[in-house]
């Protein structure tokens, strides 16, 4: 089950999606983010994200923003109406003010 996370700088809840590869994700990710690689999204394999209401706010990021842009377009084409590419990790951290980074040695978020 995916929970909509409240982030301090955002008045409404949202789902943050990291579309980087497993290797990139395992090297470090934002606490509580949903990992859904761009390759899966482009194949239409949305996992639990596909079960969400189409009006749930989705914020998508990768390392620099390119893959996130492709993912955002694909998610919009799948019917999601509130999708935003927040760019790379730094942009995602700004969009989710107060979020914490996890890595393979200090991850406490369960991802």
Coordinates of C-alpha atoms in Angstrom, one line a residue:
X1 CA 0.0 0.0 0.0
X2 CA 1.2 3.5 -0.8
X3 CA 0.6 6.2 1.7
X4 CA 0.5 9.9 0.7
X5 CA 3.3 11.6 2.6
X6 CA 2.9 15.0 4.0
X7 CA 6.1 17.1 3.5
X8 CA 6.6 20.3 5.6
X9 CA 6.6 22.7 2.7
X10 CA 3.6 21.2 0.9
X11 CA 0.1 21.8 2.2
X12 CA -1.4 18.7 0.5
X13 CA -0.1 15.2 0.6
X14 CA 1.7 13.7 -2.4
X15 CA 3.5 10.6 -3.6
X16 CA 7.2 11.1 -4.5
X17 CA 8.5 8.7 -7.1
X18 CA 12.2 8.0 -7.8
X19 CA 12.6 6.7 -11.4
X20 CA 16.3 5.9 -11.2
X21 CA 17.8 2.4 -11.6
X22 CA 18.0 0.0 -8.7
X23 CA 21.7 0.6 -8.4
X24 CA 21.3 4.4 -8.2
X25 CA 18.4 4.0 -5.8
X26 CA 20.3 1.6 -3.5
X27 CA 23.3 4.0 -3.5
X28 CA 21.0 6.7 -1.9
X29 CA 17.4 7.9 -2.0
X30 CA 15.0 10.2 -0.3
X31 CA 13.4 8.7 2.8
X32 CA 9.9 7.3 2.1
X33 CA 10.1 7.7 -1.7
X34 CA 8.5 5.1 -4.0
X35 CA 11.0 3.4 -6.3
X36 CA 9.6 2.9 -9.7
X37 CA 12.3 2.7 -12.4
X38 CA 11.7 4.5 -15.7
X39 CA 12.0 1.2 -17.6
X40 CA 9.0 -0.2 -15.7
X41 CA 7.0 3.0 -16.2
X42 CA 7.6 3.0 -20.0
X43 CA 6.5 -0.7 -20.1
X44 CA 3.2 0.3 -18.3
X45 CA 4.3 -1.7 -15.2
X46 CA 3.2 0.8 -12.6
X47 CA 2.9 -1.6 -9.6
X48 CA 1.1 -0.1 -6.7
X49 CA 1.2 3.4 -8.2
X50 CA -1.2 2.1 -10.9
X51 CA -3.8 1.4 -8.2
X52 CA -3.9 5.0 -7.0
X53 CA -6.6 7.5 -7.8
X54 CA -5.7 9.4 -11.0
X55 CA -5.9 12.7 -9.2
X56 CA -3.3 11.9 -6.5
X57 CA -0.4 14.4 -6.7
X58 CA 2.6 12.6 -8.1
X59 CA 6.1 14.2 -7.9
X60 CA 8.7 12.4 -10.0
X61 CA 12.5 12.7 -9.9
X62 CA 15.6 11.0 -11.2
X63 CA 19.3 12.1 -11.0
X64 CA 19.1 15.2 -13.2
X65 CA 15.5 15.5 -14.5
X66 CA 15.6 13.9 -18.0
X67 CA 14.2 10.5 -17.1
X68 CA 11.7 12.1 -14.7
X69 CA 10.4 14.2 -17.6
X70 CA 9.8 11.1 -19.6
X71 CA 8.2 9.3 -16.6
X72 CA 5.9 12.3 -15.9
X73 CA 4.7 12.3 -19.5
X74 CA 4.0 8.6 -19.4
X75 CA 2.1 8.9 -16.2
X76 CA 0.0 11.7 -17.6
X77 CA -0.7 9.6 -20.7
X78 CA -1.8 6.8 -18.2
X79 CA -4.4 9.2 -16.9
X80 CA -2.8 10.8 -13.9
X81 CA -3.8 14.5 -13.7
X82 CA -1.4 16.0 -11.1
X83 CA 2.1 15.0 -12.2
X84 CA 5.1 17.1 -11.8
X85 CA 8.8 16.6 -12.7
X86 CA 10.7 18.0 -9.8
X87 CA 14.0 17.3 -11.6
X88 CA 16.9 15.6 -9.9
X89 CA 17.6 14.6 -6.3
X90 CA 18.3 18.2 -5.3
X91 CA 15.0 19.4 -6.9
X92 CA 13.1 16.6 -5.1
X93 CA 14.7 17.6 -1.8
X94 CA 13.6 21.2 -2.4
X95 CA 10.1 20.1 -3.3
X96 CA 9.9 17.9 -0.2
X97 CA 11.5 20.3 2.3
X98 CA 12.4 18.4 5.4
X99 CA 12.9 15.1 3.6
X100 CA 15.9 13.0 4.6
X101 CA 18.4 11.0 2.4
X102 CA 18.9 7.3 3.0
X103 CA 21.7 5.2 1.7
X104 CA 22.6 1.5 1.9
X105 CA 24.2 1.9 5.3
X106 CA 21.8 4.2 7.0
X107 CA 18.3 3.5 5.5
X108 CA 15.6 3.5 8.0
X109 CA 12.6 4.1 5.7
X110 CA 12.2 0.4 4.7
X111 CA 13.0 0.9 0.9

